[in-house]
Amino acid sequence: NAGVTQTPKFRVLKTGQSMTLLCAQDMNHEYMYWYRQDPGMGLRLIHYSVGEGTTAKGEVPDGYNVSRLKKQNFLLGLESAAPSQTSVYFCASRPAGREYEQYFGPGTRLTVT
Amino acid sequence: RKEVEQDPGPFNVPEGATVAFNCTYSNSASQSFFWYRQDCRKEPKLLMSVYSSGNEDGRFTAQLNRASQYISLLIRDSKLSDSATYLCVVNRDNYGQNFVFGPGTRLSVLP
């Protein structure tokens, strides 16, 4: 099993450009999450999904959109990137009934200039 | 005030030392508690859950004090491979949708 994978690993965007980050998991997990991690701060939840076709806002959703058309994939979109979105983005998944363990992907380092 | 606070560190300790990390949380309704480990430029990984009665996993001991809203992690006989950032994580509910991560405490174990 590959676990949780993220594409791309690195990206540099100019202000105003758009992009989509892809998260894929092969563990048949129900729940998926997108976080961002900034220096000196804990991971902050952007959006999450409790199952295929459903999404919900987390703590810092502004400027991002998500979709979960297939159970194994969770996409994070930036419609118009801003320098404040420079961060490391982590995707995570977990199975239903095991709220204590989230499995994280390796992260995507995004820089917006 | 952040909902979950930790000693920022870094903690620089020699191999074999015992080191303790503290974490406080402000939401008294928090349900469950964890320690995650994050290596430099890597993803976080679950180290251990924290139970009310305290729990141990090898060289690692976690304690929870609900009255004081305080969590601790003790590492005995530190190894070089323990060097990492340790994240205190609090779950606000029983559904796993409300994980709150602390900013982390960095540990460097020196030879």
XYZ file of N, CA and C in Angstrom:
672
model
N 0.836 -1.200 0.000
C 0.000 0.000 0.000
C 0.869 1.248 0.000
N 0.459 2.249 -0.802
C 1.204 3.496 -0.821
C 0.823 4.372 0.362
N -0.350 4.141 0.973
C -0.804 4.982 2.074
C -1.464 6.240 1.521
N -0.991 7.385 1.985
C -1.512 8.679 1.528
C -0.440 9.344 0.678
N -0.785 9.686 -0.538
C 0.161 10.365 -1.417
C -0.380 11.739 -1.780
N 0.540 12.662 -2.040
C 0.167 14.028 -2.404
C 0.917 14.441 -3.659
N 0.234 15.166 -4.514
C 0.822 15.661 -5.756
C 0.438 17.120 -5.914
N 1.368 18.041 -6.234
C 2.811 17.831 -6.337
C 3.499 17.893 -4.983
N 4.792 17.679 -4.947
C 5.554 17.822 -3.707
C 5.971 19.277 -3.474
N 6.246 19.991 -4.525
C 6.656 21.394 -4.447
C 5.974 22.163 -5.560
N 5.696 23.459 -5.292
C 5.136 24.287 -6.356
C 5.390 25.745 -6.001
N 5.708 26.511 -7.035
C 5.817 27.960 -6.871
C 4.771 28.596 -7.778
N 3.961 29.460 -7.206
C 2.907 30.129 -7.960
C 3.117 31.634 -7.901
N 2.610 32.306 -8.889
C 2.550 33.770 -8.811
C 1.179 34.158 -8.256
N 1.135 35.304 -7.592
C -0.125 35.812 -7.062
C -1.184 35.848 -8.160
N -2.361 35.306 -7.823
C -3.466 35.310 -8.761
C -3.606 34.026 -9.571
N -2.571 33.217 -9.598
C -2.660 31.954 -10.333
C -3.506 30.949 -9.546
N -3.978 29.947 -10.252
C -4.767 28.912 -9.594
C -4.036 27.583 -9.676
N -4.379 26.678 -8.783
C -3.816 25.325 -8.844
C -4.665 24.383 -8.012
N -4.465 23.093 -8.245
C -5.148 22.048 -7.493
C -4.121 21.098 -6.909
N -4.267 20.841 -5.619
C -3.444 19.843 -4.950
C -4.255 18.557 -4.853
N -3.590 17.443 -5.188
C -4.280 16.166 -5.171
C -3.804 15.320 -4.004
N -4.757 14.743 -3.287
C -4.470 13.775 -2.243
C -5.139 12.462 -2.604
N -4.398 11.387 -2.505
C -4.954 10.071 -2.798
C -4.584 9.105 -1.680
N -5.561 8.249 -1.301
C -5.288 7.216 -0.294
C -5.844 5.890 -0.775
N -5.077 4.826 -0.475
C -5.470 3.500 -0.941
C -5.858 2.592 0.220
N -6.292 3.188 1.326
C -6.627 2.422 2.526
C -8.134 2.333 2.743
N -8.917 2.819 1.787
C -10.371 2.780 1.862
C -10.907 3.561 3.075
N -10.204 4.621 3.441
C -10.617 5.418 4.583
C -11.793 6.312 4.216
N -12.698 6.462 5.210
C -13.870 7.316 5.003
C -13.525 8.806 5.089
N -12.713 9.143 6.065
C -12.480 10.550 6.373
C -11.179 11.032 5.739
N -11.243 12.259 5.200
C -10.032 12.876 4.657
C -9.996 14.338 5.059
N -8.765 14.863 5.192
C -8.553 16.203 5.739
C -7.477 16.931 4.949
N -7.614 18.237 4.878
C -6.550 19.105 4.398
C -6.164 20.070 5.505
N -4.841 20.121 5.800
C -4.295 21.037 6.789
C -3.238 21.908 6.125
N -2.972 23.035 6.763
C -1.790 23.815 6.422
C -0.939 23.980 7.680
N 0.381 24.018 7.477
C 1.305 24.167 8.603
C 2.227 25.339 8.330
N 2.224 26.295 9.241
C 3.050 27.489 9.134
C 3.998 27.542 10.321
N 5.157 28.174 10.147
C 6.147 28.218 11.238
C 5.547 28.783 12.526
N 5.826 28.097 13.638
C 5.371 28.582 14.936
C 3.908 28.332 15.225
N 3.221 27.702 14.274
C 1.800 27.422 14.492
C 1.566 25.933 14.310
N 0.541 25.447 14.950
C 0.181 24.048 14.742
C -0.476 23.873 13.387
N -0.701 22.650 13.025
C -1.459 22.385 11.810
C -2.869 22.946 11.988
N -3.368 23.583 10.947
C -4.727 24.140 10.999
C -5.567 23.496 9.914
N -6.775 23.101 10.291
C -7.654 22.381 9.385
C -8.306 23.338 8.398
N -8.179 23.033 7.105
C -8.748 23.881 6.056
C -10.155 23.385 5.707
N -10.246 22.153 5.236
C -11.505 21.497 4.910
C -11.370 20.018 5.243
N -12.499 19.357 5.374
C -12.462 17.930 5.580
C -13.656 17.280 4.893
N -13.594 15.952 4.842
C -14.677 15.200 4.194
C -14.950 13.935 5.007
N -16.221 13.658 5.240
C -16.576 12.462 6.004
C -17.006 11.320 5.089
N -16.923 11.538 3.785
C -17.264 10.469 2.852
C -17.347 11.023 1.441
N -17.396 10.091 0.499
C -17.484 10.481 -0.912
C -18.655 11.435 -1.133
N -18.375 12.525 -1.854
C -19.424 13.478 -2.186
C -19.749 14.495 -1.115
N -19.074 14.427 0.038
C -19.354 15.377 1.125
C -18.088 16.123 1.498
N -18.240 17.418 1.799
C -17.120 18.218 2.291
C -17.637 19.193 3.338
N -16.750 19.686 4.171
C -17.135 20.652 5.202
C -15.960 21.569 5.480
N -16.271 22.758 5.997
C -15.231 23.738 6.286
C -14.570 23.444 7.620
N -13.269 23.706 7.658
C -12.532 23.614 8.900
C -12.315 24.987 9.497
N -11.150 25.146 10.109
C -10.842 26.379 10.836
C -10.483 27.537 9.913
N -9.784 27.253 8.804
C -9.276 28.318 7.922
C -9.638 28.031 6.464
N -10.920 28.046 6.088
C -11.330 27.639 4.744
C -11.236 28.723 3.667
N -11.100 29.984 4.083
C -11.189 31.070 3.095
C -10.051 30.999 2.077
N -10.438 31.132 0.799
C -9.448 31.098 -0.273
C -9.212 29.715 -0.842
N -9.892 28.702 -0.284
C -9.715 27.328 -0.725
C -11.059 26.692 -1.059
N -11.034 25.760 -2.006
C -12.204 24.928 -2.244
C -11.748 23.479 -2.348
N -12.665 22.562 -2.118
C -12.321 21.145 -2.116
C -13.385 20.348 -2.845
N -12.989 19.149 -3.263
C -13.970 18.231 -3.829
C -13.553 16.800 -3.512
N -14.576 15.952 -3.343
C -14.330 14.536 -3.055
C -15.303 13.727 -3.916
N -14.956 13.647 -5.191
C -15.819 12.936 -6.137
C -15.626 11.428 -6.029
N -14.432 11.009 -5.655
C -14.157 9.598 -5.457
C -13.665 9.402 -4.028
N -13.966 8.292 -3.438
C -13.611 8.043 -2.042
C -12.123 8.169 -1.807
N -11.316 7.753 -2.774
C -9.887 7.714 -2.538
C -9.179 9.033 -2.784
N -9.886 10.018 -3.366
C -9.227 11.277 -3.718
C -9.883 12.468 -3.030
N -9.048 13.417 -2.619
C -9.536 14.645 -2.015
C -8.717 15.785 -2.605
N -9.370 16.673 -3.326
C -8.664 17.730 -4.045
C -8.814 19.057 -3.314
N -7.728 19.794 -3.264
C -7.735 21.138 -2.659
C -7.399 22.137 -3.751
N -8.295 23.105 -3.956
C -8.085 24.100 -4.995
C -7.834 25.486 -4.432
N -6.905 26.189 -5.104
C -6.696 27.603 -4.817
C -7.085 28.342 -6.092
N -8.133 29.114 -6.024
C -8.636 29.774 -7.232
C -7.775 30.965 -7.631
N -7.318 31.726 -6.647
C -6.506 32.919 -6.908
C -5.492 33.028 -5.770
N -4.330 32.461 -6.012
C -3.349 32.322 -4.932
C -2.879 33.680 -4.410
N -2.637 33.723 -3.100
C -2.121 34.925 -2.439
C -0.867 34.556 -1.656
N 0.045 35.500 -1.434
C 1.260 35.189 -0.659
C 0.958 34.609 0.720
N -0.188 34.966 1.307
C -0.554 34.415 2.624
C -0.836 32.918 2.569
N -0.953 32.372 1.388
C -1.183 30.934 1.239
C 0.121 30.151 1.069
N 1.228 30.835 1.147
C 2.516 30.153 1.204
C 2.558 29.321 2.475
N 2.753 28.022 2.323
C 2.651 27.130 3.470
C 3.042 25.717 3.041
N 3.046 24.823 4.029
C 3.151 23.398 3.741
C 1.760 22.810 3.951
N 1.262 22.107 2.951
C -0.085 21.545 3.002
C 0.015 20.032 3.200
N -0.697 19.567 4.217
C -0.747 18.137 4.503
C -2.161 17.625 4.325
N -2.243 16.483 3.685
C -3.493 15.756 3.589
C -3.424 14.607 4.589
N -4.566 14.237 5.133
C -4.614 13.106 6.062
C -5.893 12.323 5.824
N -5.880 11.060 6.228
C -7.085 10.258 6.159
C -7.163 9.378 7.394
N -8.356 8.894 7.678
C -8.515 7.958 8.775
C -9.742 7.108 8.521
N -9.757 5.891 9.090
C -10.945 5.058 8.928
C -12.035 5.475 9.908
N -13.256 5.152 9.583
C -14.360 5.421 10.497
C -14.165 4.621 11.776
N -14.517 5.208 12.899
C -14.447 4.494 14.170
C -13.096 4.544 14.846
N -12.103 5.156 14.180
C -10.763 5.264 14.794
C -10.341 6.725 14.733
N -10.960 7.516 15.575
C -10.741 8.956 15.469
C -9.372 9.366 15.970
N -8.668 8.447 16.603
C -7.406 8.848 17.211
C -6.232 8.817 16.260
N -6.358 8.173 15.120
C -5.180 8.076 14.260
C -5.440 8.591 12.864
N -4.819 9.677 12.540
C -4.853 10.195 11.196
C -3.535 9.844 10.500
N -3.641 9.385 9.278
C -2.477 9.047 8.471
C -2.215 10.204 7.520
N -1.016 10.758 7.608
C -0.686 11.945 6.837
C 0.081 11.609 5.567
N -0.141 12.421 4.555
C 0.694 12.377 3.365
C 1.989 13.130 3.614
N 2.929 13.090 2.642
C 4.253 13.682 2.832
C 4.281 15.201 2.746
N 3.182 15.819 2.336
C 3.126 17.276 2.295
C 3.420 17.856 0.916
N 2.885 19.047 0.694
C 3.175 19.839 -0.506
C 3.660 21.206 -0.041
N 4.850 21.572 -0.495
C 5.401 22.893 -0.127
C 5.046 23.878 -1.218
N 4.207 24.830 -0.875
C 3.727 25.820 -1.838
C 4.261 27.191 -1.481
N 4.827 27.852 -2.485
C 5.279 29.232 -2.327
C 4.519 30.092 -3.320
N 3.936 31.177 -2.825
C 3.234 32.118 -3.695
C 3.999 33.442 -3.659
N 4.450 33.862 -4.831
C 5.279 35.078 -4.900
C 4.472 36.275 -5.396
N -5.008 33.886 23.140
C -4.361 32.697 23.677
C -4.690 31.506 22.765
N -3.650 30.723 22.422
C -3.878 29.575 21.564
C -4.622 28.501 22.358
N -5.426 27.712 21.646
C -6.193 26.682 22.320
C -5.298 25.585 22.883
N -4.223 25.283 22.194
C -3.255 24.293 22.677
C -1.878 24.951 22.680
N -1.241 24.957 23.830
C 0.062 25.597 23.954
C 1.105 24.589 24.415
N 2.304 24.773 23.912
C 3.425 23.879 24.264
C 4.678 24.702 24.510
N 5.594 24.132 25.298
C 6.926 24.714 25.412
C 7.523 24.745 24.013
N 8.006 25.896 23.540
C 8.511 25.945 22.159
C 9.838 25.231 21.959
N 10.614 25.114 23.046
C 11.937 24.533 22.897
C 12.856 25.516 22.184
N 13.954 25.072 21.565
C 14.283 23.640 21.495
C 14.870 23.117 22.796
N 14.677 21.830 22.987
C 15.301 21.121 24.093
C 16.514 20.397 23.516
N 17.674 20.735 24.014
C 18.915 20.054 23.600
C 19.391 19.217 24.768
N 19.361 17.890 24.619
C 19.707 17.011 25.735
C 20.728 15.987 25.265
N 21.564 15.491 26.172
C 22.518 14.446 25.788
C 21.820 13.099 25.701
N 22.408 12.207 24.924
C 21.902 10.827 24.857
C 21.779 10.260 26.259
N 20.712 9.531 26.503
C 20.522 8.893 27.794
C 19.767 9.751 28.798
N 19.563 11.009 28.479
C 18.861 11.899 29.407
C 17.364 11.613 29.415
N 16.715 12.089 30.460
C 15.256 12.075 30.543
C 14.755 13.489 30.269
N 13.743 13.580 29.444
C 13.226 14.907 29.083
C 11.705 14.871 29.148
N 11.124 15.977 29.588
C 9.664 16.057 29.716
C 9.128 17.268 28.962
N 8.040 17.048 28.265
C 7.373 18.119 27.536
C 6.015 18.372 28.163
N 5.622 19.640 28.179
C 4.331 20.010 28.726
C 3.422 20.580 27.658
N 2.136 20.421 27.896
C 1.141 20.944 26.965
C -0.070 21.356 27.789
N -0.648 22.497 27.480
C -1.889 22.899 28.139
C -2.935 23.180 27.077
N -4.187 22.926 27.414
C -5.276 23.187 26.484
C -6.351 23.989 27.183
N -7.075 24.801 26.431
C -8.002 25.744 27.063
C -9.462 25.288 27.006
N -9.777 24.342 26.110
C -11.162 23.918 25.963
C -11.444 22.748 26.912
N -12.174 23.028 27.959
C -12.413 21.992 28.980
C -13.289 20.860 28.470
N -13.954 21.075 27.329
C -14.807 20.019 26.771
C -14.029 19.044 25.890
N -12.736 19.232 25.769
C -11.925 18.352 24.923
C -12.067 16.907 25.364
N -12.103 16.014 24.370
C -12.445 14.630 24.661
C -11.249 13.685 24.714
N -10.346 13.865 23.789
C -9.236 12.916 23.725
C -7.956 13.646 23.333
N -6.851 12.967 23.614
C -5.562 13.651 23.586
C -4.491 12.725 23.032
N -3.526 13.323 22.316
C -2.524 12.509 21.638
C -1.205 13.246 21.601
N -0.163 12.475 21.392
C 1.127 13.032 21.020
C 1.482 12.501 19.641
N 1.831 13.411 18.751
C 2.336 13.074 17.429
C 3.800 13.488 17.369
N 4.521 12.809 16.504
C 5.923 13.130 16.278
C 6.079 13.576 14.836
N 6.879 14.627 14.629
C 7.126 15.104 13.271
C 8.625 15.294 13.068
N 9.190 14.518 12.186
C 10.594 14.684 11.832
C 10.730 15.871 10.884
N 11.955 16.397 10.804
C 12.194 17.609 10.014
C 11.722 17.424 8.568
N 10.847 18.297 8.127
C 10.348 18.304 6.751
C 9.596 17.024 6.375
N 9.021 16.389 7.381
C 8.237 15.186 7.132
C 6.825 15.378 7.679
N 5.984 14.364 7.451
C 4.626 14.449 7.947
C 4.532 14.016 9.410
N 3.516 14.482 10.148
C 3.315 14.025 11.531
C 2.888 12.562 11.553
N 3.312 11.882 12.619
C 2.890 10.490 12.817
C 2.492 10.302 14.271
N 1.448 9.506 14.485
C 0.958 9.267 15.834
C 2.035 8.587 16.672
N 2.335 9.172 17.816
C 3.269 8.550 18.759
C 2.488 7.730 19.778
N 1.533 8.371 20.427
C 0.715 7.647 21.389
C -0.517 8.459 21.784
N -1.545 7.739 22.159
C -2.718 8.391 22.754
C -2.421 8.645 24.224
N -3.186 9.519 24.827
C -2.996 9.854 26.240
C -4.270 9.518 26.981
N -4.159 8.651 27.968
C -5.327 8.232 28.717
C -5.335 8.874 30.097
N -6.517 8.972 30.668
C -6.671 9.655 31.954
C -5.821 9.033 33.051
N -5.648 7.719 32.963
C -4.890 7.020 34.013
C -3.393 7.084 33.759
N -2.998 7.700 32.653
C -1.588 7.712 32.280
C -1.242 6.426 31.557
N -0.339 6.485 30.619
C 0.028 5.287 29.887
C 1.484 5.362 29.452
N 2.008 4.177 29.232
C 3.433 4.038 28.938
C 3.603 3.191 27.693
N 4.581 3.558 26.886
C 4.909 2.751 25.717
C 6.421 2.739 25.624
N 7.020 1.702 26.183
C 8.482 1.633 26.184
C 9.074 2.776 26.982
N 9.886 3.585 26.342
C 10.566 4.688 27.031
C 9.690 5.933 27.158
N 8.501 5.883 26.619
C 7.621 7.048 26.572
C 6.467 6.888 27.572
N 6.226 7.951 28.340
C 5.118 7.955 29.285
C 4.305 9.223 29.082
N 3.001 9.062 28.958
C 2.112 10.206 28.780
C 1.192 10.322 29.989
N 0.930 11.545 30.390
C 0.044 11.804 31.528
C -0.971 12.856 31.136
N -2.153 12.743 31.721
C -3.219 13.709 31.481
C -3.778 14.158 32.819
N -3.941 15.448 32.978
C -4.589 15.999 34.162
C -5.743 16.859 33.671
N -6.940 16.295 33.698
C -8.105 17.011 33.158
C -8.440 18.237 34.004
N -8.260 18.135 35.296
C -8.611 19.261 36.176
C -7.753 20.481 35.853
N -6.471 20.238 35.576
C -5.557 21.340 35.259
C -5.447 21.580 33.759
N -6.093 20.725 32.978
C -6.054 20.827 31.502
C -4.607 20.817 31.031
N -3.934 19.762 31.397
C -2.489 19.657 31.210
C -2.136 18.246 30.759
N -1.249 18.180 29.766
C -0.786 16.896 29.238
C 0.734 16.919 29.264
N 1.328 15.778 29.518
C 2.785 15.729 29.510
C 3.264 14.493 28.762
N 4.503 14.580 28.299
C 5.179 13.448 27.664
C 6.569 13.363 28.255
N 6.900 12.199 28.763
C 8.220 11.953 29.348
C 8.953 10.958 28.467
N 10.163 11.275 28.107
C 11.005 10.359 27.336
C 12.207 10.009 28.200
N 12.358 8.716 28.467
C 13.506 8.255 29.255
C 14.581 7.713 28.338
N 15.823 7.766 28.804
C 16.947 7.185 28.069
C 16.924 7.646 26.603
N 16.968 8.930 26.399
C 16.846 9.514 25.061
C 17.851 8.926 24.075
N 17.362 8.706 22.854
C 18.201 8.215 21.755
C 18.351 9.337 20.720
N 19.409 9.231 19.929
C 19.592 10.209 18.846
C 18.366 10.240 17.942
N 17.769 9.065 17.743
C 16.617 8.950 16.840
C 15.345 9.593 17.415
N 15.383 10.014 18.673
C 14.236 10.726 19.239
C 14.192 12.182 18.808
N 15.243 12.671 18.195
C 15.280 14.076 17.743
C 14.159 14.309 16.739
N 13.278 15.232 17.077
C 12.086 15.499 16.257
C 11.313 16.623 16.937
N 10.208 16.998 16.321
C 9.278 17.919 16.974
C 8.083 17.112 17.466
N 7.682 17.367 18.698
C 6.594 16.614 19.313
C 5.363 17.520 19.395
N 4.291 17.043 18.793
C 3.061 17.822 18.682
C 2.022 17.305 19.664
N 1.497 18.185 20.455
C 0.388 17.858 21.356
C -0.902 18.078 20.566
N -1.795 17.112 20.600
C -3.018 17.191 19.797
C -4.221 16.912 20.686
N -5.216 17.768 20.558
C -6.423 17.652 21.364
C -7.612 17.477 20.429
N -8.465 16.536 20.742
C -9.673 16.313 19.952
C -10.858 16.893 20.714
N -11.522 17.849 20.110
C -12.594 18.553 20.812
C -13.839 17.693 20.971
N -13.985 16.686 20.081
C -15.211 15.895 20.159
C -14.880 14.430 19.946
N -15.894 13.609 19.849
C -15.672 12.179 19.679
C -15.701 11.761 18.226
N -15.746 12.725 17.316
C -15.943 12.368 15.925
C -14.710 12.588 15.064
N -13.635 13.080 15.672
C -12.393 13.243 14.919
C -12.386 14.387 13.947
N -13.384 15.241 14.015
C -13.424 16.368 13.086
C -12.805 17.620 13.671
N -12.436 17.556 14.900
C -11.988 18.756 15.589
C -10.670 18.541 16.299
N -9.705 18.063 15.540
C -8.353 17.952 16.057
C -7.740 19.337 16.103
N -7.141 19.677 17.246
C -6.413 20.936 17.366
C -4.962 20.592 17.693
N -4.066 21.067 16.850
C -2.650 20.754 17.013
C -1.932 21.892 17.736
N -1.099 21.540 18.673
C -0.209 22.526 19.256
C 0.918 22.858 18.294
N 1.675 23.925 18.568
C 2.748 24.347 17.660
C 3.964 23.437 17.689
N 4.055 22.580 18.696
C 5.154 21.621 18.746
C 6.311 22.065 19.612
N 7.015 21.066 20.141
C 8.247 21.287 20.901
C 9.358 20.525 20.204
N 10.433 21.230 19.879
C 11.534 20.583 19.163
C 12.531 19.996 20.149
N 12.918 18.761 19.885
C 13.901 18.063 20.703
C 15.110 17.696 19.855
N 16.285 18.028 20.354
C 17.524 17.550 19.739
C 18.279 16.744 20.780
N 18.533 15.484 20.463
C 19.319 14.623 21.341
C 20.728 14.596 20.786
N 21.686 14.988 21.637
C 23.060 15.174 21.189
C 23.941 14.011 21.614
N 24.906 13.610 20.759
C 25.787 12.480 21.115
C 26.756 12.861 22.217
